Amino acid sequence: MPPKREKDDVNVVAIDSDDENDAVPGTSNAPSNKTPSQSMPSVQQQQNPASNTVSSVPGNLEFRSFWKAGDYAVGPTVMPSPIQGYLEHARVHPKFLHSNATSHKWAFGAIAELMDNAVDEIHNGATFVKVDKLEMKDNSPALLVLDDGGGMDPESIRKCMSLGYSSKKSKTTIGQYGNGFKTSTMRLGADVIVFSRATRLSRKTQSVGLLSYTFLRKTGQDDVIVPMIDFDISGHWAEPITYGSEEDWSANLKTILDWSPFSSKEELMLQFDDIGSHGTKVVIYNLWLNDEGIYELSFDDDAEDIRLRDEVNHGAVKQMNKRTAMLQSHISYRIRYSLRAYASMLYLRKFSNFKIILRGQPVEQFDIADELKYSQVVTYKPQLVATTIGFVKEAPSLNVSGFNVYHKNRLIKPFWKVTGDGSSKGNGVIGALEANFIEPAHDKQDFERSLLFIRLETRLKQMIMDYWKGHCHLVGFQPPNFKSHNVQKERILQQSSGHLSRSRNELPTLQRDIATEHQEDTSLDQPITCLPANDVQYFSEQHVSS
């Protein structure tokens, strides 16, 4: 194990890239027995005394848009001098919090990460996750994510706030990289405060942690500092847990009060009331704005939903034809801007004792397989994955197609169109499968493009083509290799009237002409719009019997 650098014994986490064996002190419920020479500097020690005011830092968070929040000048950085006999220690600049969060291109993907954390707590007794809006004192909105899982003790919350730590080793848990909390919260807002209650070995604790991009920028920090405080609540009152001096604990509390929406210790403690005996509460504030200076998340368009403002307005037209209106009402379109729609199909299997509660109302889980007609189950080999495939119920009027691909019950690629653009083959065909044999990208919005992924893409394309050939006639499309109705009808009429104008020797030429006309018929694979009902029934029966 590499030796630790010099630190003071205080309850502040400096996020770094060391492995778990080099974790910072103060992660135990018991007071640390380390000497001052082994511990970490306190908040007061690490702040630049000359930069505690807003005016001393260039930029002052003038860019409230997420994609511009990383554009600020970095002041002079003083790196510690190497100490003989000690390994060099990597530091993380606050700008990394922003650049790390850019892995989330989509705000809903970031919210889904926080819901995943709650779903992973089902095995610890979680029965709900609530996602809602909170109104701050300055009337600005904040995002609330609350669950009643097992909660985090002082050690766990420090791992949550640090980079790369993850204790989720189960084959069923969604999280695995130890980075989702940081990337998701920083993608949604500049600051986040976490409250958590837990019971470990009969000891009840509650902890508060603050990860504030605003604090780090405005105080000119060149390392990521996360002030935290812990309480032992096993008795009748909350007893502060100190790892160094009481002054260090008080310094952490003061920093939290100065940079969070809560201005007193009493107000801070009230935030545990809706957690109950165990669980975690995440409050993200100073939410990001879009390029027009408006909050990226919209809480006003629907009192029971959270919407992406830019996606709602994207492509909006005053007058829509019937087909466009049908498309925009379908869930494949609504998941772009409606969190309720996206959350409804975020998990493949319906929960039995767990609810997603959005803006006070439960989210009804949506299974696309229940909405298909002429569906069938196809096994994807060699992984033996059952894939449900069928026509969307609005086919052929609605041109929606693709596969919903899940990983460990979590939606990764919604309505993934594997067929080429411009081809009518596969229109209206929808599928769903769980592909646990390939790894998702870190933002869980795509898969790593491995050889297994390429093989899956090829097989799904073939699966759609095979299904299309055997079922397209059932929704009004002409099946492939289907002879032109006009050619067949003309030949039948000529034979029945006995007025064939060609001799027996000319029959091969006639057959070639019919074959040529069939090949040049551009109506193949298009909806049948001009055949009488009895002819459609006749051709369907002929196809089925063949």
Coordinates of C-alpha atoms in Angstrom, one line a residue:
M1 CA 0.0 0.0 0.0
P2 CA 1.4 3.4 -0.9
P3 CA 2.0 5.7 2.2
K4 CA -0.6 8.4 2.8
R5 CA 0.4 12.1 2.3
E6 CA 0.3 14.5 5.1
K7 CA -3.2 15.3 6.2
D8 CA -5.0 16.8 9.2
D9 CA -7.6 14.7 10.9
V10 CA -10.9 16.3 9.7
N11 CA -14.1 15.2 8.1
V12 CA -13.5 16.6 4.6
V13 CA -13.0 14.5 1.5
A14 CA -10.6 15.6 -1.2
I15 CA -11.6 13.7 -4.2
D16 CA -8.6 11.9 -5.8
S17 CA -7.8 9.0 -8.0
D18 CA -6.2 6.7 -5.5
D19 CA -7.5 3.2 -5.1
E20 CA -9.8 2.1 -2.2
N21 CA -6.9 1.1 0.0
D22 CA -5.7 4.7 0.0
A23 CA -9.0 6.2 1.1
V24 CA -9.0 9.3 3.2
P25 CA -9.1 9.1 6.9
G26 CA -12.4 9.7 8.8
T27 CA -14.3 7.0 7.0
S28 CA -15.0 5.0 10.1
N29 CA -17.7 5.5 12.7
A30 CA -15.0 5.5 15.4
P31 CA -12.8 8.5 16.0
S32 CA -9.5 8.3 14.0
N33 CA -6.4 7.5 15.8
K34 CA -4.1 8.9 13.2
T35 CA -1.6 11.6 14.1
P36 CA -1.9 15.1 12.6
S37 CA 1.0 14.4 10.2
Q38 CA -1.1 11.7 8.5
S39 CA -4.3 13.6 8.0
M40 CA -6.0 16.0 5.6
P41 CA -6.1 19.8 5.6
S42 CA -9.4 21.3 6.9
V43 CA -11.8 23.4 4.9
Q44 CA -10.4 26.5 6.4
Q45 CA -6.8 25.5 5.7
Q46 CA -7.5 24.6 2.0
Q47 CA -9.5 27.7 1.2
N48 CA -7.5 30.6 -0.2
P49 CA -7.9 33.3 2.5
A50 CA -7.8 36.0 -0.2
S51 CA -10.5 34.4 -2.3
N52 CA -13.5 33.9 0.0
T53 CA -15.5 36.7 -1.7
V54 CA -17.4 36.3 -5.0
S55 CA -15.6 39.2 -6.6
S56 CA -12.1 37.6 -6.2
V57 CA -12.7 34.9 -8.7
P58 CA -12.9 35.6 -12.5
G59 CA -16.1 34.5 -14.1
N60 CA -18.2 34.2 -11.0
L61 CA -20.4 31.5 -12.6
E62 CA -21.6 34.0 -15.2
F63 CA -22.2 31.1 -17.5
R64 CA -25.2 29.2 -16.0
S65 CA -25.5 27.1 -19.1
F66 CA -24.0 23.6 -18.5
W67 CA -22.1 23.5 -21.7
K68 CA -20.4 26.8 -20.9
A69 CA -19.8 26.2 -17.2
G70 CA -16.3 24.9 -17.7
D71 CA -15.2 28.0 -19.5
Y72 CA -13.4 29.9 -16.7
A73 CA -9.8 30.8 -16.1
V74 CA -7.8 28.7 -13.7
G75 CA -5.7 30.7 -11.3
P76 CA -2.2 29.8 -10.3
T77 CA -1.9 26.4 -8.8
V78 CA 0.6 25.5 -6.1
M79 CA 1.4 21.8 -6.1
P80 CA 2.9 20.3 -3.0
S81 CA 6.6 19.6 -3.1
P82 CA 7.6 15.9 -3.3
I83 CA 8.5 14.4 0.0
Q84 CA 11.3 11.9 0.1
G85 CA 10.0 8.4 0.6
Y86 CA 6.4 9.3 -0.4
L87 CA 4.7 8.5 -3.7
E88 CA 3.4 11.3 -5.8
H89 CA -0.3 12.0 -5.2
A90 CA -2.7 12.9 -8.0
R91 CA -5.1 15.8 -7.5
V92 CA -8.4 16.6 -9.2
H93 CA -9.1 20.2 -10.2
P94 CA -12.8 21.3 -9.9
K95 CA -13.0 21.7 -13.6
F96 CA -12.9 18.0 -13.9
L97 CA -16.3 17.8 -12.2
H98 CA -17.7 19.6 -15.2
S99 CA -15.7 17.8 -17.9
N100 CA -16.6 14.5 -16.3
A101 CA -20.3 15.3 -16.3
T102 CA -20.2 16.0 -20.1
S103 CA -20.5 12.2 -20.6
H104 CA -24.2 12.9 -20.1
K105 CA -25.4 14.5 -23.4
W106 CA -29.0 14.2 -22.2
A107 CA -30.4 15.5 -18.9
F108 CA -32.9 12.6 -18.5
G109 CA -30.0 10.2 -18.7
A110 CA -28.6 11.9 -15.6
I111 CA -31.9 11.7 -13.7
A112 CA -32.1 8.0 -14.7
E113 CA -28.7 7.4 -13.0
L114 CA -30.2 8.7 -9.7
M115 CA -33.2 6.5 -10.1
D116 CA -31.0 3.6 -10.7
N117 CA -29.3 4.1 -7.4
A118 CA -32.7 3.8 -5.7
V119 CA -33.6 0.7 -7.7
D120 CA -30.4 -0.9 -6.7
E121 CA -31.5 -0.4 -3.1
I122 CA -34.6 -2.7 -3.5
H123 CA -32.6 -5.5 -2.1
N124 CA -32.1 -3.3 1.0
G125 CA -35.8 -2.8 1.4
A126 CA -36.4 0.3 -0.8
T127 CA -40.1 0.6 -1.8
F128 CA -40.1 3.9 -3.7
V129 CA -38.1 6.7 -5.3
K130 CA -39.6 10.2 -5.4
V131 CA -38.5 12.7 -8.0
D132 CA -39.9 16.2 -7.5
K133 CA -39.4 19.9 -7.6
L134 CA -38.3 21.9 -4.5
E135 CA -38.8 25.6 -4.2
M136 CA -35.7 27.4 -2.8
K137 CA -35.8 30.6 -0.7
D138 CA -35.0 32.7 -3.7
N139 CA -37.9 31.0 -5.6
S140 CA -35.4 29.1 -7.8
P141 CA -36.3 25.5 -8.5
A142 CA -34.3 22.5 -7.2
L143 CA -34.5 18.9 -8.1
L144 CA -35.3 16.4 -5.3
V145 CA -34.6 12.6 -5.5
L146 CA -35.6 10.7 -2.4
D147 CA -35.6 7.0 -1.6
D148 CA -36.3 4.8 1.4
G149 CA -33.4 2.3 0.8
G150 CA -30.8 1.3 3.3
G151 CA -29.1 4.7 3.3
M152 CA -25.4 5.5 3.6
D153 CA -23.3 5.4 6.7
P154 CA -20.3 7.8 7.0
E155 CA -18.0 5.5 5.1
S156 CA -20.5 4.9 2.3
I157 CA -21.4 8.5 1.7
R158 CA -17.6 9.3 1.3
K159 CA -17.3 6.6 -1.3
C160 CA -20.4 8.0 -3.0
M161 CA -18.9 11.5 -3.1
S162 CA -15.5 10.2 -4.4
L163 CA -14.6 9.1 -7.8
G164 CA -14.4 5.5 -8.9
Y165 CA -15.6 3.8 -5.7
S166 CA -18.4 1.3 -6.1
S167 CA -19.4 -1.5 -3.7
K168 CA -22.0 -2.8 -6.2
K169 CA -20.7 -6.2 -7.2
S170 CA -24.0 -8.0 -7.8
K171 CA -24.9 -9.3 -11.2
T172 CA -28.3 -7.6 -10.8
T173 CA -27.3 -4.1 -9.7
I174 CA -27.3 -1.4 -12.4
G175 CA -24.5 0.7 -11.1
Q176 CA -20.9 -0.5 -11.4
Y177 CA -18.5 2.3 -12.3
G178 CA -18.6 4.4 -9.1
N179 CA -19.0 7.6 -11.2
G180 CA -22.7 7.9 -11.8
F181 CA -23.7 10.1 -8.9
K182 CA -21.0 12.7 -9.6
T183 CA -21.6 12.9 -13.4
S184 CA -25.4 12.9 -13.0
T185 CA -25.7 15.6 -10.3
M186 CA -23.2 17.9 -11.9
R187 CA -24.9 17.5 -15.3
L188 CA -28.2 18.7 -13.8
G189 CA -27.0 21.5 -11.6
A190 CA -24.0 23.3 -10.2
D191 CA -24.5 22.1 -6.6
V192 CA -25.9 19.1 -4.7
I193 CA -26.4 18.4 -1.0
V194 CA -27.0 14.8 0.2
F195 CA -28.7 13.7 3.4
S196 CA -28.6 10.0 4.4
R197 CA -29.7 7.8 7.3
A198 CA -28.5 4.3 7.9
T199 CA -28.1 1.6 10.5
R200 CA -25.0 -0.5 10.5
L201 CA -24.2 -3.0 13.3
S202 CA -26.9 -1.6 15.5
R203 CA -25.5 1.9 15.2
K204 CA -27.7 4.6 13.7
T205 CA -26.1 7.5 11.9
Q206 CA -27.1 10.4 9.7
S207 CA -24.7 12.2 7.4
V208 CA -24.7 15.4 5.3
G209 CA -22.4 15.9 2.3
L210 CA -22.0 18.9 -0.1
L211 CA -20.6 18.8 -3.6
S212 CA -20.6 22.4 -4.8
Y213 CA -19.2 23.5 -8.0
T214 CA -20.2 27.0 -7.0
F215 CA -18.2 26.8 -3.8
L216 CA -15.1 25.4 -5.5
R217 CA -15.1 28.1 -8.2
K218 CA -15.9 31.1 -6.1
T219 CA -13.3 30.3 -3.5
G220 CA -10.7 29.6 -6.1
Q221 CA -10.0 26.0 -5.1
D222 CA -7.5 23.9 -7.1
D223 CA -8.6 20.6 -5.6
V224 CA -12.1 19.1 -5.1
I225 CA -13.2 19.6 -1.5
V226 CA -16.4 18.0 -0.2
P227 CA -17.4 19.2 3.3
M228 CA -19.3 16.5 5.4
I229 CA -20.7 16.1 8.8
D230 CA -22.0 13.0 10.6
F231 CA -24.2 12.4 13.6
D232 CA -24.7 9.4 15.8
I233 CA -28.5 9.1 16.4
S234 CA -28.6 5.8 18.3
G235 CA -29.7 7.7 21.4
H236 CA -32.3 10.3 22.0
W237 CA -30.5 13.2 20.2
A238 CA -28.1 13.7 17.3
E239 CA -24.5 13.5 18.6
P240 CA -21.8 14.9 16.3
I241 CA -19.2 12.4 15.2
T242 CA -15.8 14.1 15.2
Y243 CA -12.7 12.6 13.6
G244 CA -10.3 15.4 14.6
S245 CA -11.2 18.5 16.6
E246 CA -14.5 20.1 17.3
E247 CA -13.3 23.1 15.4
D248 CA -12.8 21.0 12.3
W249 CA -16.3 19.7 12.6
S250 CA -17.7 23.2 13.0
A251 CA -15.7 24.4 10.0
N252 CA -17.4 21.7 7.8
L253 CA -20.8 22.7 9.1
K254 CA -20.2 26.4 8.5
T255 CA -19.1 25.7 4.9
I256 CA -22.2 23.6 4.3
L257 CA -24.4 26.4 5.7
D258 CA -22.6 29.1 3.7
W259 CA -23.0 27.3 0.4
S260 CA -26.2 25.3 0.7
P261 CA -29.8 26.5 0.6
F262 CA -30.0 25.9 4.4
S263 CA -28.7 28.7 6.6
S264 CA -28.9 27.1 10.1
K265 CA -28.1 23.8 11.7
E266 CA -31.8 23.5 12.8
E267 CA -32.9 24.0 9.2
L268 CA -30.4 21.4 8.0
M269 CA -31.6 18.8 10.5
L270 CA -35.3 19.3 9.4
Q271 CA -34.3 17.9 6.0
F272 CA -34.1 14.4 7.6
D273 CA -37.8 14.4 8.6
D274 CA -39.1 13.1 5.3
I275 CA -36.3 10.4 5.1
G276 CA -37.6 8.4 8.1
S277 CA -35.5 5.8 9.8
H278 CA -33.4 5.0 6.7
G279 CA -32.9 6.3 3.2
T280 CA -31.2 9.0 1.1
K281 CA -32.3 12.5 0.0
V282 CA -30.5 14.3 -2.9
V283 CA -31.2 18.0 -3.5
I284 CA -29.7 19.4 -6.7
Y285 CA -29.9 23.2 -6.8
N286 CA -28.6 26.0 -9.1
L287 CA -30.0 24.0 -12.0
W288 CA -28.4 24.7 -15.3
L289 CA -29.9 27.0 -17.9
N290 CA -30.1 26.5 -21.6
D291 CA -28.5 28.8 -24.2
E292 CA -31.4 31.2 -24.0
G293 CA -31.0 31.6 -20.2
I294 CA -34.1 29.6 -19.3
Y295 CA -34.0 26.5 -17.0
E296 CA -33.2 23.4 -18.9
L297 CA -35.8 21.4 -16.9
S298 CA -39.3 22.6 -17.1
F299 CA -41.6 22.1 -14.1
D300 CA -44.4 24.3 -15.3
D301 CA -45.7 22.7 -18.5
D302 CA -47.2 19.7 -16.6
A303 CA -47.8 19.6 -12.9
E304 CA -47.3 15.9 -12.9
D305 CA -44.2 15.8 -15.1
I306 CA -40.7 17.2 -15.6
R307 CA -40.0 18.1 -19.2
L308 CA -37.0 19.1 -21.3
R309 CA -37.8 22.5 -22.5
D310 CA -35.7 22.5 -25.7
E311 CA -37.0 19.0 -26.7
V312 CA -40.6 20.1 -26.2
N313 CA -40.1 23.0 -28.6
H314 CA -38.0 21.1 -31.1
G315 CA -39.8 20.6 -34.3
A316 CA -43.1 22.1 -33.0
V317 CA -45.5 23.3 -35.6
K318 CA -48.8 25.1 -35.3
Q319 CA -50.6 22.9 -37.7
M320 CA -49.8 19.2 -38.0
N321 CA -51.3 16.6 -40.3
K322 CA -52.8 13.5 -38.9
R323 CA -49.8 11.3 -39.4
T324 CA -47.4 13.8 -37.6
A325 CA -49.9 14.3 -34.8
M326 CA -50.0 10.5 -34.3
L327 CA -46.2 10.2 -34.3
Q328 CA -45.8 13.0 -31.7
S329 CA -48.4 11.3 -29.4
H330 CA -46.5 8.0 -29.5
I331 CA -44.2 7.1 -26.6
S332 CA -41.2 6.7 -28.9
Y333 CA -41.5 10.5 -29.5
R334 CA -42.7 11.5 -26.0
I335 CA -39.7 10.0 -24.2
R336 CA -37.5 12.7 -25.8
Y337 CA -39.1 15.5 -23.6
S338 CA -41.3 13.8 -21.0
L339 CA -39.6 12.3 -17.9
R340 CA -42.9 10.5 -17.1
A341 CA -42.9 8.8 -20.5
Y342 CA -39.2 7.9 -20.2
A343 CA -39.5 6.6 -16.7
S344 CA -42.5 4.5 -17.6
M345 CA -40.4 2.3 -19.9
L346 CA -37.0 2.7 -18.2
Y347 CA -37.1 -0.7 -16.6
L348 CA -38.1 -3.9 -18.6
R349 CA -39.7 -5.9 -15.8
K350 CA -42.5 -4.4 -13.8
F351 CA -41.8 -3.9 -10.1
S352 CA -44.0 -5.7 -7.6
N353 CA -43.2 -3.7 -4.4
F354 CA -41.5 -0.6 -5.7
K355 CA -42.8 2.6 -7.1
I356 CA -41.4 5.5 -9.1
I357 CA -43.3 8.6 -7.9
L358 CA -42.9 11.7 -10.1
R359 CA -44.3 15.0 -8.9
G360 CA -46.4 13.2 -6.4
Q361 CA -48.0 10.7 -8.8
P362 CA -46.9 7.1 -9.4
V363 CA -45.4 6.3 -12.8
E364 CA -47.3 3.5 -14.6
Q365 CA -44.8 1.2 -16.1
F366 CA -45.1 0.6 -19.8
D367 CA -44.2 -2.6 -21.5
I368 CA -43.9 -2.1 -25.3
A369 CA -44.5 -5.9 -25.8
D370 CA -48.0 -5.5 -24.5
E371 CA -48.7 -3.0 -27.3
L372 CA -47.7 -5.2 -30.3
K373 CA -49.9 -7.1 -32.7
Y374 CA -48.9 -10.4 -34.4
S375 CA -46.1 -10.6 -31.9
Q376 CA -43.8 -13.6 -31.5
V377 CA -40.7 -14.5 -29.5
V378 CA -37.5 -15.2 -31.4
T379 CA -34.4 -16.6 -29.6
Y380 CA -31.2 -14.7 -30.2
K381 CA -28.4 -17.3 -30.3
P382 CA -25.8 -18.2 -29.0
Q383 CA -26.8 -16.2 -25.9
L384 CA -30.3 -17.7 -25.9
V385 CA -31.9 -14.3 -25.3
A386 CA -35.7 -14.2 -25.9
T387 CA -36.6 -11.3 -28.2
T388 CA -40.2 -10.2 -28.5
I389 CA -41.0 -8.8 -32.0
G390 CA -44.2 -7.6 -33.6
F391 CA -46.0 -4.7 -35.3
V392 CA -46.8 -1.5 -33.4
K393 CA -50.6 -1.5 -33.0
E394 CA -50.9 1.7 -35.2
A395 CA -49.2 0.0 -38.2
P396 CA -49.2 0.7 -41.1
S397 CA -50.3 4.3 -40.4
L398 CA -47.5 4.9 -37.9
N399 CA -43.9 4.7 -39.2
V400 CA -42.1 3.8 -36.0
S401 CA -39.7 0.9 -35.8
G402 CA -36.7 -0.4 -33.9
F403 CA -35.6 -2.4 -30.8
N404 CA -35.7 -1.4 -27.2
V405 CA -32.5 -2.9 -25.8
Y406 CA -32.1 -3.3 -22.0
H407 CA -29.2 -4.2 -19.9
K408 CA -29.8 -5.7 -16.4
N409 CA -33.5 -4.6 -16.7
R410 CA -32.5 -1.0 -17.6
L411 CA -33.3 0.6 -20.9
I412 CA -30.1 1.5 -22.8
K413 CA -31.1 2.0 -26.5
P414 CA -34.8 3.0 -27.1
F415 CA -36.3 2.3 -30.5
W416 CA -32.9 1.5 -32.0
K417 CA -33.5 1.5 -35.8
V418 CA -31.2 -1.2 -37.2
T419 CA -32.5 -1.1 -40.7
G420 CA -31.3 1.4 -43.2
D421 CA -33.0 4.8 -43.8
G422 CA -35.1 5.0 -46.9
S423 CA -36.2 1.4 -46.9
S424 CA -39.8 0.6 -46.3
K425 CA -39.0 -2.9 -45.2
G426 CA -39.4 -3.2 -41.4
N427 CA -41.7 -0.2 -41.1
G428 CA -43.8 -0.6 -38.0
V429 CA -41.8 -3.5 -36.6
I430 CA -40.9 -3.1 -32.9
G431 CA -38.8 -5.4 -30.7
A432 CA -37.6 -5.7 -27.1
L433 CA -34.8 -7.7 -25.5
E434 CA -32.4 -7.8 -22.6
A435 CA -28.8 -7.9 -23.7
N436 CA -26.7 -8.5 -20.5
F437 CA -23.9 -10.0 -22.5
I438 CA -22.7 -6.6 -23.8
E439 CA -21.5 -3.7 -21.7
P440 CA -23.2 -0.3 -21.8
A441 CA -21.4 3.0 -22.1
H442 CA -20.8 5.0 -18.9
D443 CA -23.8 7.2 -19.5
K444 CA -26.0 4.1 -20.1
Q445 CA -27.5 5.6 -23.3
D446 CA -25.6 3.3 -25.7
F447 CA -23.5 0.2 -25.8
E448 CA -19.7 -0.1 -26.3
R449 CA -19.2 -0.9 -29.9
S450 CA -17.6 -4.3 -29.4
L451 CA -17.6 -7.3 -31.7
L452 CA -20.5 -8.7 -29.7
F453 CA -22.4 -5.5 -30.3
I454 CA -21.8 -5.6 -34.0
R455 CA -23.0 -9.2 -34.2
L456 CA -26.1 -8.2 -32.3
E457 CA -26.8 -5.4 -34.7
T458 CA -26.5 -7.7 -37.7
R459 CA -28.7 -10.4 -36.1
L460 CA -31.5 -7.9 -35.2
K461 CA -31.5 -6.6 -38.7
Q462 CA -32.0 -10.1 -40.1
M463 CA -34.6 -10.7 -37.4
I464 CA -36.6 -7.8 -38.7
M465 CA -36.3 -8.8 -42.3
D466 CA -37.4 -12.4 -41.6
Y467 CA -40.4 -11.1 -39.6
W468 CA -41.3 -8.6 -42.2
K469 CA -41.3 -11.2 -45.0
G470 CA -43.7 -13.5 -43.1
H471 CA -46.1 -10.9 -41.6
C472 CA -46.1 -7.6 -43.5
H473 CA -49.3 -8.7 -45.4
L474 CA -51.2 -8.9 -42.1
V475 CA -51.1 -5.1 -41.7
G476 CA -51.7 -4.2 -45.4
F477 CA -48.2 -4.3 -47.0
Q478 CA -47.5 -6.3 -50.1
P479 CA -45.2 -9.2 -49.2
P480 CA -41.8 -9.5 -51.1
N481 CA -41.9 -11.6 -54.3
F482 CA -45.6 -11.0 -54.6
K483 CA -46.7 -10.8 -58.3
S484 CA -48.4 -7.7 -59.6
H485 CA -52.1 -7.9 -59.1
N486 CA -52.8 -6.1 -62.4
V487 CA -50.6 -8.6 -64.4
Q488 CA -52.4 -11.6 -62.8
K489 CA -55.9 -10.1 -63.3
E490 CA -55.2 -9.3 -67.0
R491 CA -54.0 -12.8 -67.6
I492 CA -57.0 -14.3 -65.9
L493 CA -59.4 -12.2 -68.0
Q494 CA -57.6 -13.2 -71.2
Q495 CA -57.7 -16.9 -70.4
S496 CA -61.4 -16.8 -69.4
S497 CA -62.5 -14.9 -72.6
G498 CA -60.6 -17.2 -75.0
H499 CA -59.3 -14.3 -76.9
L500 CA -55.6 -14.8 -76.5
S501 CA -53.8 -12.9 -79.3
R502 CA -50.6 -14.8 -79.1
S503 CA -49.9 -18.2 -80.4
R504 CA -48.5 -21.1 -78.4
N505 CA -45.1 -20.2 -79.7
E506 CA -45.4 -16.7 -78.3
L507 CA -46.1 -17.9 -74.7
P508 CA -42.4 -17.9 -73.6
T509 CA -42.2 -14.2 -74.7
L510 CA -45.4 -13.4 -72.7
Q511 CA -43.9 -15.1 -69.6
R512 CA -40.8 -13.0 -70.0
D513 CA -42.9 -9.8 -70.3
I514 CA -44.9 -10.7 -67.2
A515 CA -41.7 -11.4 -65.2
T516 CA -40.1 -8.1 -66.4
E517 CA -43.2 -6.1 -65.5
H518 CA -43.2 -7.8 -62.0
Q519 CA -39.6 -6.8 -61.5
E520 CA -40.2 -3.2 -62.5
D521 CA -43.3 -2.9 -60.3
T522 CA -42.4 -0.1 -57.8
S523 CA -45.4 -0.8 -55.6
L524 CA -43.8 -3.7 -53.8
D525 CA -43.4 -3.3 -50.0
Q526 CA -45.9 -0.3 -50.1
P527 CA -49.2 -0.2 -48.3
I528 CA -52.1 -1.7 -50.4
T529 CA -54.5 1.2 -51.0
C530 CA -56.5 0.2 -54.1
L531 CA -57.4 -3.4 -53.8
P532 CA -61.0 -4.4 -53.0
A533 CA -61.5 -6.1 -49.6
N534 CA -62.2 -9.5 -51.2
D535 CA -58.9 -9.2 -53.2
V536 CA -56.9 -8.4 -50.1
Q537 CA -58.5 -11.4 -48.4
Y538 CA -57.7 -13.6 -51.4
F539 CA -54.0 -12.5 -51.5
S540 CA -53.6 -13.0 -47.7
E541 CA -55.1 -16.5 -48.0
Q542 CA -52.8 -17.3 -50.9
H543 CA -49.7 -16.1 -49.0
V544 CA -50.6 -18.0 -45.8
S545 CA -51.4 -21.2 -47.7
S546 CA -48.0 -20.9 -49.5

